[in-house]
PDB file of C-alpha atoms in Angstrom:
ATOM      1  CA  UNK A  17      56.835 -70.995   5.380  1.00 54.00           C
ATOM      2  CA  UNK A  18      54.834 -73.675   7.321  1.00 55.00           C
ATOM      3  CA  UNK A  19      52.468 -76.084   5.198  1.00 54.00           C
ATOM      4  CA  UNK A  20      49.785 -74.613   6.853  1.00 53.00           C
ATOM      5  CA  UNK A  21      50.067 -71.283   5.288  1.00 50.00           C
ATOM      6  CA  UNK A  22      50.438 -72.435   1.861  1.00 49.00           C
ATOM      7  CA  UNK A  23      46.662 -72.205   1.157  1.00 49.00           C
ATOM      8  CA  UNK A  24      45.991 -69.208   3.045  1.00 51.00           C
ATOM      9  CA  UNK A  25      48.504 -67.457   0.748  1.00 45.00           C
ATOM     10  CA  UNK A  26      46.952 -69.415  -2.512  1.00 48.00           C
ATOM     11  CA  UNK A  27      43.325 -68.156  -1.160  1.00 47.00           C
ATOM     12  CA  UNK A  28      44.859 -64.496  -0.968  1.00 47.00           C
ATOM     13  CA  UNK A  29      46.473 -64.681  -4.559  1.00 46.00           C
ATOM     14  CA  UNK A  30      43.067 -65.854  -6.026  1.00 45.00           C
ATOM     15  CA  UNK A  31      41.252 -62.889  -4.657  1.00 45.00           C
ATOM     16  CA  UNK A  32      43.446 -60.259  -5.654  1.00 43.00           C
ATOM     17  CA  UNK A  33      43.129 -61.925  -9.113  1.00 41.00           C
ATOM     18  CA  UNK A  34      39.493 -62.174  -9.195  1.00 42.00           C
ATOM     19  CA  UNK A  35      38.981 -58.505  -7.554  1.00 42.00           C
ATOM     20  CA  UNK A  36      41.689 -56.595 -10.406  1.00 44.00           C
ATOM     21  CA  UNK A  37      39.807 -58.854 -13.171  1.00 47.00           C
ATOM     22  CA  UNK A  38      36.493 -57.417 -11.439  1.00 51.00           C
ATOM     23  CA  UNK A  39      37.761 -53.829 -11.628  1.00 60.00           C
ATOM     24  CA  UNK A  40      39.286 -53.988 -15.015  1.00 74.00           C
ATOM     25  CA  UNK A  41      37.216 -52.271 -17.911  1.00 84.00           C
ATOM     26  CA  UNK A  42      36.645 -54.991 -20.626  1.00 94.00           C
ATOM     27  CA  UNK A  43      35.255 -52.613 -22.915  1.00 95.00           C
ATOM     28  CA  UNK A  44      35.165 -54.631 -26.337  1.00 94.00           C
ATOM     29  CA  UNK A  45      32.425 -56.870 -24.675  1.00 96.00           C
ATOM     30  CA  UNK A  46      30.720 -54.015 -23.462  1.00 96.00           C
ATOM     31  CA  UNK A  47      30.479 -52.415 -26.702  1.00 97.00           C
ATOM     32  CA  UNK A  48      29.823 -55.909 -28.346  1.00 97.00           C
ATOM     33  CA  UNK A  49      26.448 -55.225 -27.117  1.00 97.00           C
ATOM     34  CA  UNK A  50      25.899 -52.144 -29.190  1.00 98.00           C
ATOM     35  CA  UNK A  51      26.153 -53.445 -32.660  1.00 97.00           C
ATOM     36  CA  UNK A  52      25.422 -49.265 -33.895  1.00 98.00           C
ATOM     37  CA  UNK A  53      29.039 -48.875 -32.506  1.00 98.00           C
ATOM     38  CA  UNK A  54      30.979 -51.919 -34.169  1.00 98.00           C
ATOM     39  CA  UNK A  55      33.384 -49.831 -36.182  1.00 98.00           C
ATOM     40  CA  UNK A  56      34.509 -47.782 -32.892  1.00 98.00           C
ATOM     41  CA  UNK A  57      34.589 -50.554 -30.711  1.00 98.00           C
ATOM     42  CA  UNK A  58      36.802 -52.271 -33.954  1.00 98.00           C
ATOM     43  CA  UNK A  59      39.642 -49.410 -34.373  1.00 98.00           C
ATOM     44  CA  UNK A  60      39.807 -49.728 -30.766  1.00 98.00           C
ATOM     45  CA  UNK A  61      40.914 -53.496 -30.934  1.00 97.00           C
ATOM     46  CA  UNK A  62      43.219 -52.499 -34.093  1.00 97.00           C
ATOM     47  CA  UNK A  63      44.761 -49.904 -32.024  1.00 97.00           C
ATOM     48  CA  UNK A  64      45.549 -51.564 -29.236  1.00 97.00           C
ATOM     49  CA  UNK A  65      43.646 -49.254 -27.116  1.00 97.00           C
ATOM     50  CA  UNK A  66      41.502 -51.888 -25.573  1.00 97.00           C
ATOM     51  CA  UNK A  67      44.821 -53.003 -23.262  1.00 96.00           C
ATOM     52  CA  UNK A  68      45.402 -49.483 -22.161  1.00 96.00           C
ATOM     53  CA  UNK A  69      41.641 -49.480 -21.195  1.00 96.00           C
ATOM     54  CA  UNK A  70      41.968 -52.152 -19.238  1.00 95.00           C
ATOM     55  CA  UNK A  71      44.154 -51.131 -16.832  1.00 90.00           C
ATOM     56  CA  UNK A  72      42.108 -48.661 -15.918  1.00 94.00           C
ATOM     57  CA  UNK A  73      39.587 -48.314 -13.107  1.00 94.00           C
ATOM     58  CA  UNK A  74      37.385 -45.220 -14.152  1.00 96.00           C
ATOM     59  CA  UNK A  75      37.014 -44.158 -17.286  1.00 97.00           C
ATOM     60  CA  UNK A  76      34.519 -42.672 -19.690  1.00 98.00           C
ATOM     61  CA  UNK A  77      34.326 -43.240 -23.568  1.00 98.00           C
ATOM     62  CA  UNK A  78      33.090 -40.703 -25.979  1.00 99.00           C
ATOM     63  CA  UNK A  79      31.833 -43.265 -28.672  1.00 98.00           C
ATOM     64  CA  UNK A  80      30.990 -42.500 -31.903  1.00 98.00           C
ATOM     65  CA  UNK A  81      28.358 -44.554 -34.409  1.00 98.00           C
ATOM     66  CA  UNK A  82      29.353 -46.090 -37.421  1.00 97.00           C
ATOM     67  CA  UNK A  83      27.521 -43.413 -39.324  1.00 96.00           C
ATOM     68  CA  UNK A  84      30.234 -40.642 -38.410  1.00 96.00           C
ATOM     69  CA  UNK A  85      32.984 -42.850 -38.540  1.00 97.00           C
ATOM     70  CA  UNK A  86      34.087 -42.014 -41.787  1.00 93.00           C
ATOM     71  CA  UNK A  87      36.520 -39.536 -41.583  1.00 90.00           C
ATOM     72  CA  UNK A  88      38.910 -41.769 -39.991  1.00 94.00           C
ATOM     73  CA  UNK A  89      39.155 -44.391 -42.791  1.00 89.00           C
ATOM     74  CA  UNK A  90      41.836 -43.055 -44.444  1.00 89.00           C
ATOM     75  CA  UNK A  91      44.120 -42.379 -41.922  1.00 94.00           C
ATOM     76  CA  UNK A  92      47.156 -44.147 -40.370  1.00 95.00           C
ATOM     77  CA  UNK A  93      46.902 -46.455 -37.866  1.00 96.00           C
ATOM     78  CA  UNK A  94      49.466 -44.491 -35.308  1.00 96.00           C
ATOM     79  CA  UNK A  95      47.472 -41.592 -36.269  1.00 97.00           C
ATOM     80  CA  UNK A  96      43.793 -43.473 -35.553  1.00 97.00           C
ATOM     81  CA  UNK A  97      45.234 -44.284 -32.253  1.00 98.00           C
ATOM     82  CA  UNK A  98      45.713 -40.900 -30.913  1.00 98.00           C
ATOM     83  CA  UNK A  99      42.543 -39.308 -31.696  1.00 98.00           C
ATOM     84  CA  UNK A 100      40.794 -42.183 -30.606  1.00 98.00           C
ATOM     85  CA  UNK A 101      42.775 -41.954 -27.390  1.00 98.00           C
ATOM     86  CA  UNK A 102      40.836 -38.208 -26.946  1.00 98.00           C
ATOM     87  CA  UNK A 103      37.993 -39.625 -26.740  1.00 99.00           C
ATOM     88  CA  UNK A 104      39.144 -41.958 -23.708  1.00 98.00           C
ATOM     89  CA  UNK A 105      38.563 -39.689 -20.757  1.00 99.00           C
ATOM     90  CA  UNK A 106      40.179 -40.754 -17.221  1.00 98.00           C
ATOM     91  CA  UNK A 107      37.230 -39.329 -15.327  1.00 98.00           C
ATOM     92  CA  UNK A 108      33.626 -40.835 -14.477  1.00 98.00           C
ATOM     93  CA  UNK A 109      31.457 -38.376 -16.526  1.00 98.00           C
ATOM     94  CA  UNK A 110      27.719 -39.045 -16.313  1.00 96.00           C
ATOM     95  CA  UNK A 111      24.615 -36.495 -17.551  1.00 96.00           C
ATOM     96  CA  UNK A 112      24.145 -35.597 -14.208  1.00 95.00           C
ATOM     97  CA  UNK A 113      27.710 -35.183 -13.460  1.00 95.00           C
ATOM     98  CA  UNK A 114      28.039 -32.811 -16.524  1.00 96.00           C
ATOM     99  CA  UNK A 115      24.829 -30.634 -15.745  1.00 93.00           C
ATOM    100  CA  UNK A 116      25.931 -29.969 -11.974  1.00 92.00           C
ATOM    101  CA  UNK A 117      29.575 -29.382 -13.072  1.00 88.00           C
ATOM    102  CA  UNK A 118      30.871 -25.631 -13.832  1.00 80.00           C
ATOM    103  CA  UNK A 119      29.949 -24.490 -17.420  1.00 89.00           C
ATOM    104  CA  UNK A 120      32.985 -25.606 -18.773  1.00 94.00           C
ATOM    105  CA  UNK A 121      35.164 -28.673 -17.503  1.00 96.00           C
ATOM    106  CA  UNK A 122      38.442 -29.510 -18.693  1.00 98.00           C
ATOM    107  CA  UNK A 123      39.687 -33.305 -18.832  1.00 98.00           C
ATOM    108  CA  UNK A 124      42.130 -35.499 -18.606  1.00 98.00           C
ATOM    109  CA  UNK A 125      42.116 -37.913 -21.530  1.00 98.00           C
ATOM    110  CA  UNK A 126      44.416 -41.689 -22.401  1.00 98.00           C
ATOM    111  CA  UNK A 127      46.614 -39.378 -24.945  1.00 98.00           C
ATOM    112  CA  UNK A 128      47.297 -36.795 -21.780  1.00 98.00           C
ATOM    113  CA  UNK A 129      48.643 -39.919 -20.282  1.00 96.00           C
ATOM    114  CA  UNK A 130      50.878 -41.388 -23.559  1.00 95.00           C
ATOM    115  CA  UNK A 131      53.200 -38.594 -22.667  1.00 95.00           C
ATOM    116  CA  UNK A 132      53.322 -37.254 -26.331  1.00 94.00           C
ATOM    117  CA  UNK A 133      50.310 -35.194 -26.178  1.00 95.00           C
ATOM    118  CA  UNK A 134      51.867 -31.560 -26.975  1.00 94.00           C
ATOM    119  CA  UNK A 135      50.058 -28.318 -25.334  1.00 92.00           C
ATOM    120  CA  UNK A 136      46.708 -29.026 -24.298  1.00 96.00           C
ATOM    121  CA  UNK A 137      45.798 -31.938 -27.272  1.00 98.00           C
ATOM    122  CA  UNK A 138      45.659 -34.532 -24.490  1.00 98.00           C
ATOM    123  CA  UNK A 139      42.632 -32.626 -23.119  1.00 99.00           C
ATOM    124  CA  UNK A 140      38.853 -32.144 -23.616  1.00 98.00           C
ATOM    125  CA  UNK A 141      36.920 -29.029 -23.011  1.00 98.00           C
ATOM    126  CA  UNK A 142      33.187 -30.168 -21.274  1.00 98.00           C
ATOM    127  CA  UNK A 143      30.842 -27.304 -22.400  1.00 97.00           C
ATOM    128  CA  UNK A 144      27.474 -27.082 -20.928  1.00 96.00           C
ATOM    129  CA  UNK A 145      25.657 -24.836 -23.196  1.00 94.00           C
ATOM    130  CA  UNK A 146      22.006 -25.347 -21.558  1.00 92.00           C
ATOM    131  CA  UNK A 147      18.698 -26.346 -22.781  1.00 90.00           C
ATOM    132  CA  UNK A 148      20.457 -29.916 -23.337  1.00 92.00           C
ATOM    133  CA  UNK A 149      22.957 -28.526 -25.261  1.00 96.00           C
ATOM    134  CA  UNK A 150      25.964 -30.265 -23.942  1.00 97.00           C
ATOM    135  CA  UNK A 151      29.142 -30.058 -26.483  1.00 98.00           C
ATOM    136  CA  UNK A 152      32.725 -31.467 -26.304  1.00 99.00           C
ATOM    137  CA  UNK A 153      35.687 -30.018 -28.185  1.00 98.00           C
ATOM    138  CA  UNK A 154      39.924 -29.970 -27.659  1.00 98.00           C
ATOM    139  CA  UNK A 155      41.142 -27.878 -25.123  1.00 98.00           C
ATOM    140  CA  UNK A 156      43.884 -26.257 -27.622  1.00 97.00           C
ATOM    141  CA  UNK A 157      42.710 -22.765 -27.761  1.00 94.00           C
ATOM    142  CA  UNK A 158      40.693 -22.108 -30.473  1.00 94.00           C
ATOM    143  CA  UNK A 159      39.268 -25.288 -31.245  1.00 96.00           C
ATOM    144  CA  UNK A 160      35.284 -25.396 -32.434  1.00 96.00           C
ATOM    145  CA  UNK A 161      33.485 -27.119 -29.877  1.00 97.00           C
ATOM    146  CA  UNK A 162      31.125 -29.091 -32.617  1.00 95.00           C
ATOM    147  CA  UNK A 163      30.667 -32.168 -31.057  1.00 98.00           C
ATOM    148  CA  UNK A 164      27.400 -32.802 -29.143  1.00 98.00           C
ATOM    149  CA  UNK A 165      26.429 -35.049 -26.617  1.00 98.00           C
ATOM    150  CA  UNK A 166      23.362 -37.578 -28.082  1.00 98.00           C
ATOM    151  CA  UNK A 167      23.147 -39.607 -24.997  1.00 97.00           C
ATOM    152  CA  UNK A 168      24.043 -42.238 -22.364  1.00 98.00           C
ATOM    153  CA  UNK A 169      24.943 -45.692 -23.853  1.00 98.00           C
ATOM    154  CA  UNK A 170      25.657 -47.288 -20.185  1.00 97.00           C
ATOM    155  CA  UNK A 171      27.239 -46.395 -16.870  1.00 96.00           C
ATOM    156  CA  UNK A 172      28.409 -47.742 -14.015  1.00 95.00           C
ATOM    157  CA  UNK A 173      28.983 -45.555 -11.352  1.00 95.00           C
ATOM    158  CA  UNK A 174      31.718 -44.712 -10.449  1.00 92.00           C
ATOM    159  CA  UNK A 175      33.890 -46.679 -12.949  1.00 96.00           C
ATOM    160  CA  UNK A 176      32.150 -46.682 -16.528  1.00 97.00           C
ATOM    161  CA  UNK A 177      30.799 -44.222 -18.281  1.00 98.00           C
ATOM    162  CA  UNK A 178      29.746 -44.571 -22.528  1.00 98.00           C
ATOM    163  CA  UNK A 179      28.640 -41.491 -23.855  1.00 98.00           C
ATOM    164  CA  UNK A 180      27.160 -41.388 -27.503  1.00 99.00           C
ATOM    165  CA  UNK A 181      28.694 -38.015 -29.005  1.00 98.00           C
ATOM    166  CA  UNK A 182      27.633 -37.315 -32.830  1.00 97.00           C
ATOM    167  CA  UNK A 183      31.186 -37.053 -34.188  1.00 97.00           C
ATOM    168  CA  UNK A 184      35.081 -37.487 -33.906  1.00 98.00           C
ATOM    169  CA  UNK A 185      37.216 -34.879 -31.198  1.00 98.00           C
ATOM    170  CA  UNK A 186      40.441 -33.706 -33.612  1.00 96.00           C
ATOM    171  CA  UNK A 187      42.622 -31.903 -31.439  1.00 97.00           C
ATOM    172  CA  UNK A 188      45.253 -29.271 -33.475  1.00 96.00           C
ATOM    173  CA  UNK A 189      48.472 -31.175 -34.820  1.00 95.00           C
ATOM    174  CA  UNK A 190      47.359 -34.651 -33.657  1.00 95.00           C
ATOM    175  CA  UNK A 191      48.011 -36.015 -36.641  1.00 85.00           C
ATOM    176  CA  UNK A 192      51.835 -35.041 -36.891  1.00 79.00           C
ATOM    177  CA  UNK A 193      51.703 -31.276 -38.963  1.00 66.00           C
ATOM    178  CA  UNK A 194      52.932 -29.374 -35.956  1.00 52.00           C
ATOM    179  CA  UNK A 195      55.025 -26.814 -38.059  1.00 43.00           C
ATOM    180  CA  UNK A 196      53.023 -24.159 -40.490  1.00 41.00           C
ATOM    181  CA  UNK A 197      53.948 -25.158 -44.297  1.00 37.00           C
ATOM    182  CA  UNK A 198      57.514 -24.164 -45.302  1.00 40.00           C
ATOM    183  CA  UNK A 199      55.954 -21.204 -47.681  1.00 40.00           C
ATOM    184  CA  UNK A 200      54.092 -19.905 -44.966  1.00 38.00           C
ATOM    185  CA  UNK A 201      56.436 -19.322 -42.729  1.00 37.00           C
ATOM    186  CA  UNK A 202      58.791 -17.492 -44.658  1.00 36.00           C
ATOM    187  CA  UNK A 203      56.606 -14.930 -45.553  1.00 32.00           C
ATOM    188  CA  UNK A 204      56.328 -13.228 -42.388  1.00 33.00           C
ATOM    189  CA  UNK A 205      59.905 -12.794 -41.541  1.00 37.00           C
ATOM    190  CA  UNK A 206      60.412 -10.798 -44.920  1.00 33.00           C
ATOM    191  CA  UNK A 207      57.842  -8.606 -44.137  1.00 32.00           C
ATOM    192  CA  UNK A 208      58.592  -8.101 -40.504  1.00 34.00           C
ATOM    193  CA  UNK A 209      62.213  -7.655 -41.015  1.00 35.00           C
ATOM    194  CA  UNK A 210      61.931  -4.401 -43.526  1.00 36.00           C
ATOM    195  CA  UNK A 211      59.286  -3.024 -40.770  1.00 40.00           C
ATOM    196  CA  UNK A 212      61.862  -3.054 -37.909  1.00 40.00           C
ATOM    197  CA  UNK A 213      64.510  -1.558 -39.406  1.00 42.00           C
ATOM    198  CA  UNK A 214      62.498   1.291 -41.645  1.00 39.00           C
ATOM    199  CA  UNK A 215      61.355   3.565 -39.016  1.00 38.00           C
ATOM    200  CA  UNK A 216      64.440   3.795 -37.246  1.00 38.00           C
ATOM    201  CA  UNK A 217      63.098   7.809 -36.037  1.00 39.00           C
ATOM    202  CA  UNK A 218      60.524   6.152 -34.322  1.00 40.00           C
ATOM    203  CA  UNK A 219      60.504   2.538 -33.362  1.00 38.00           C
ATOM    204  CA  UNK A 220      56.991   3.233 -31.486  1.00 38.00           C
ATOM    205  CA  UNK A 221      55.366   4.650 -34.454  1.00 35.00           C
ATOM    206  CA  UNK A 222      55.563   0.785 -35.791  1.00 36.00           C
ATOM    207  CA  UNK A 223      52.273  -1.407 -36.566  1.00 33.00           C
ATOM    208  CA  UNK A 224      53.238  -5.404 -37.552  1.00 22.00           C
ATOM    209  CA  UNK A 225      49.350  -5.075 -38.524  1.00 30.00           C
ATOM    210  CA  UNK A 226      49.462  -2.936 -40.908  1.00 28.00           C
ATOM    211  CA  UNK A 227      50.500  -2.326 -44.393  1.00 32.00           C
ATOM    212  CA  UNK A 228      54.374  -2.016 -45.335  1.00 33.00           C
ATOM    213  CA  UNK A 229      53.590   1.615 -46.572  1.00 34.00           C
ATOM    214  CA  UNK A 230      51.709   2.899 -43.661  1.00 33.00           C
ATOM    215  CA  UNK A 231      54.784   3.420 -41.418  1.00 36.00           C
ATOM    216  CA  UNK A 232      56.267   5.692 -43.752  1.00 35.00           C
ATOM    217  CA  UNK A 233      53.072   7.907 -43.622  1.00 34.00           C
ATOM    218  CA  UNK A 234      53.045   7.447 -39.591  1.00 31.00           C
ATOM    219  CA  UNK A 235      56.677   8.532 -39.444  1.00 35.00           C
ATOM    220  CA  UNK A 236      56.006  11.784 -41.327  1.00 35.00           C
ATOM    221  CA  UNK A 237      52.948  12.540 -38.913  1.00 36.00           C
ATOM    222  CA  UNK A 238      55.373  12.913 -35.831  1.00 39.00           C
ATOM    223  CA  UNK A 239      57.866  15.415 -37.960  1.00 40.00           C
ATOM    224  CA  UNK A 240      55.227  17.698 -38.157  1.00 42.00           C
ATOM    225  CA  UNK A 241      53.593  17.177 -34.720  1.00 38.00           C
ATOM    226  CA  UNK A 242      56.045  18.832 -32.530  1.00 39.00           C
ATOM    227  CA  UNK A 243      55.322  22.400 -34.768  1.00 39.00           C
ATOM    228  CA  UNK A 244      52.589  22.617 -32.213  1.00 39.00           C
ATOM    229  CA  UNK A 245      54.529  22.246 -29.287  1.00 42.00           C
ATOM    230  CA  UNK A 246      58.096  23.702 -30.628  1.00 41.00           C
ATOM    231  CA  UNK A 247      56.782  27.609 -29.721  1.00 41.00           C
ATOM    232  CA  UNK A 248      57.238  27.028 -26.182  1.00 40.00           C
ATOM    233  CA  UNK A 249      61.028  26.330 -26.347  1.00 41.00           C
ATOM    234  CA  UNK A 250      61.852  28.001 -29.668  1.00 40.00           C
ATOM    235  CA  UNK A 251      64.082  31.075 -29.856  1.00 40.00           C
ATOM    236  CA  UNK A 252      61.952  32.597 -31.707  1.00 40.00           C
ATOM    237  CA  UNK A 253      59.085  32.804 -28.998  1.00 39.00           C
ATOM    238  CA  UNK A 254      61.953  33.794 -27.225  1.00 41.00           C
ATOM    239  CA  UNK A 255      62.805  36.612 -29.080  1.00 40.00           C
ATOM    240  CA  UNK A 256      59.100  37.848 -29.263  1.00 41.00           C
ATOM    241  CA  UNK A 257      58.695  37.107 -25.205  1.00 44.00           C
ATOM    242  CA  UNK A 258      62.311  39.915 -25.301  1.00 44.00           C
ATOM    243  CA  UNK A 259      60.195  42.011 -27.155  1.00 45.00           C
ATOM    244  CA  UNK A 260      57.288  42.049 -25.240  1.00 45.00           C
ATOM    245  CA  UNK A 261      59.498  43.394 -22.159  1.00 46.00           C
ATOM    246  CA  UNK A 262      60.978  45.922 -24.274  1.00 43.00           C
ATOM    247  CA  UNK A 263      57.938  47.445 -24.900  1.00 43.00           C
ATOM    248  CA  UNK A 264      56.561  47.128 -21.483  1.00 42.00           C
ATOM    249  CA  UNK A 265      59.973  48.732 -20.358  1.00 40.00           C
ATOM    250  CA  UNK A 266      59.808  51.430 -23.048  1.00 41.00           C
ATOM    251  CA  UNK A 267      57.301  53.876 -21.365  1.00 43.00           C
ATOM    252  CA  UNK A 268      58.762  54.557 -17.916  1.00 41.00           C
ATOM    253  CA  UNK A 269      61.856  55.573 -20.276  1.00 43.00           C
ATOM    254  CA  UNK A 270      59.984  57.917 -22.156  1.00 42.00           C
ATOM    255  CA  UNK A 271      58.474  59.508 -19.140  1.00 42.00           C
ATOM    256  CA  UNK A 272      62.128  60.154 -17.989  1.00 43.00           C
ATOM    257  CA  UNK A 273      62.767  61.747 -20.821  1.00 46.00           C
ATOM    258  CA  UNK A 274      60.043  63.820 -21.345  1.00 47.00           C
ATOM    259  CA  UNK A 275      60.688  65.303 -17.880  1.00 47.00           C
ATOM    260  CA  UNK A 276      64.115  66.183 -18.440  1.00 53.00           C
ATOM    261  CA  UNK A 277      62.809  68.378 -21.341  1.00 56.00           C
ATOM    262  CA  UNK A 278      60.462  69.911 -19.440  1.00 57.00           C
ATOM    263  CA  UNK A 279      63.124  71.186 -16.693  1.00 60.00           C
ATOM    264  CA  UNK A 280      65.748  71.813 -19.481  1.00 62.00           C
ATOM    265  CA  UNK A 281      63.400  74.278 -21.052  1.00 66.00           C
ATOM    266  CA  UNK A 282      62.373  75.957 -17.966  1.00 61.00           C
ATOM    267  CA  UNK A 283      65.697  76.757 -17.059  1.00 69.00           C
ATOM    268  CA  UNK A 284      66.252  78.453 -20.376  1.00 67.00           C
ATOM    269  CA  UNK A 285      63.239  80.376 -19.738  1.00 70.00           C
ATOM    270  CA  UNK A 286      64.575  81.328 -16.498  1.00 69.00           C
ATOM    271  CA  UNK A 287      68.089  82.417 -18.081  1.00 74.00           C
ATOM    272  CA  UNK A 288      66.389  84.502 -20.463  1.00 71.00           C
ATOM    273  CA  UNK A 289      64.643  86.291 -17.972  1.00 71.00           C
ATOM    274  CA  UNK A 290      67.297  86.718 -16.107  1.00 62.00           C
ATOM    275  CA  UNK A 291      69.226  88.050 -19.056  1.00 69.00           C
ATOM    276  CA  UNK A 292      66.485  90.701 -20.039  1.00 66.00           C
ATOM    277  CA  UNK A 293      66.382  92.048 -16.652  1.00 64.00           C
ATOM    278  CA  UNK A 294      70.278  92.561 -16.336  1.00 60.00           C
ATOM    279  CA  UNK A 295      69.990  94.424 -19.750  1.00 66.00           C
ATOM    280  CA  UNK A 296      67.488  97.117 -18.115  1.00 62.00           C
TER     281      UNK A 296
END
């Protein structure tokens, strides 16, 4: 490398420094100038979340006032960190942005990208409800989507966004009870087991809904229910449909009959006669 080139290459180090420092999100001195946020902007220094910020080009906080910052006092550190992470979005989401968007928007938060997010706890459902009624909530299904928008602390488009939301995003299992309590699940395997092997007449007939006893009262309703249909392939419809052609058959036989009488007669009549004339 020639000493000319030296401080061309210097000159081009410098400015990549000075443009990533430009572009990185310093978001405690941001925040710094919203005093109403000081316990947010804190547990975000504690966590170590202000780093991961950093490194990132757009984002968009969902920060909370001290006044609903409560319910994360007692609560591990590790455990702080990942539901404050949910509230990190890595999107550019502005008032506008929200209110042209689809109804609902689901996004990518800084837990998605931790890599131990589990289902859908590393993302945020967007609900515009209309008439300013703009609510966030976890995207794991059946989470109450209870936290409203209040309003837009700062922005700078397209790389920071600080929304003030009136409480704290708790996604389902975040904080490390995954599994149902040992008590709990037990239960249902000793009252699904008996149910599965009970109606063994009809496994169809079953209902995991319902009450142990009511298969035992649906399994005695299809015992009598073929009674209806057992006529058509009973013998004993059988015997009466026999019957029925017997007695259709039974008057051409009696005609037959009947006839034969007629002629036997008449040909005693006729030997009679024939007799009483020989006797003259």
């Amino acid at each position: 490398m020639s000493p000319k080139s030296c401080p061309i290459v210097g000159f081009c180090c410098l400015l990549l420094l000075f443009v990533s420092g430009a572009n990185a999100v310093n978001i405690t001195r941001i925040l710094d100038r919203f005093p109403e946020y000081s316990k947010f902007n804190s547990l975000l220094n504690e966590t170590g979340l202000t780093k991961e910020i950093a490194g990132r080009q757009t984002i968009t906080v969902l920060a909370v006032d001290d006044d609903s910052m409560d319910s994360l006092s007692d609560r591990p550190v590790e455990v702080v960190k990942r539901i404050l992470s949910v509230h990190i979005i890595l999107d550019y989401f502005d008032i506008p942005k929200i209110q042209r968007s689809k109804k609902s928007t689901i996004a990518t938060t800084l837990y998605q990208a931790s890599g131990t997010a589990i289902s859908q706890q590393g993302f945020v459902n967007i609900t515009d409800f209309g008439g300013h009624d703009i609510r966030f909530g976890s995207a794991v299904r059946g989470s109450p989507m209870d936290v409203k928008l209040v309003g837009l602390v700062m922005s700078q488009p397209y790389n920071v966004s600080i929304l003030h939301v009136d409480g704290i995003i708790v996604a389902p299992g975040i904080d490390g009870n995954f599994l149902p309590p040992p008590a709990g699940a037990g239960a249902p395997q000793k009252t699904v087991v008996p149910q599965k092997g009970a109606p063994s007449q009809d496994d169809e007939s079953g209902d995991y809904e319902t009450p142990a006893e009511a298969p035992a009262e649906v399994a005695e309703t299809p015992a009598d229910a073929p009674a209806p249909d057992a006529p058509a392939n009973s013998p004993s419809v059988r015997a009466a449909d026999d019957d029925d052609d017997n007695k259709k058959a039974s008057p051409p036989s009696s005609s037959k009959s009947s006839s034969g009488s007629m002629r036997a007669s008449f040909l005693v009549a006729a030997m009679a006669l024939v007799s009483s004339l020989v006797a003259l």
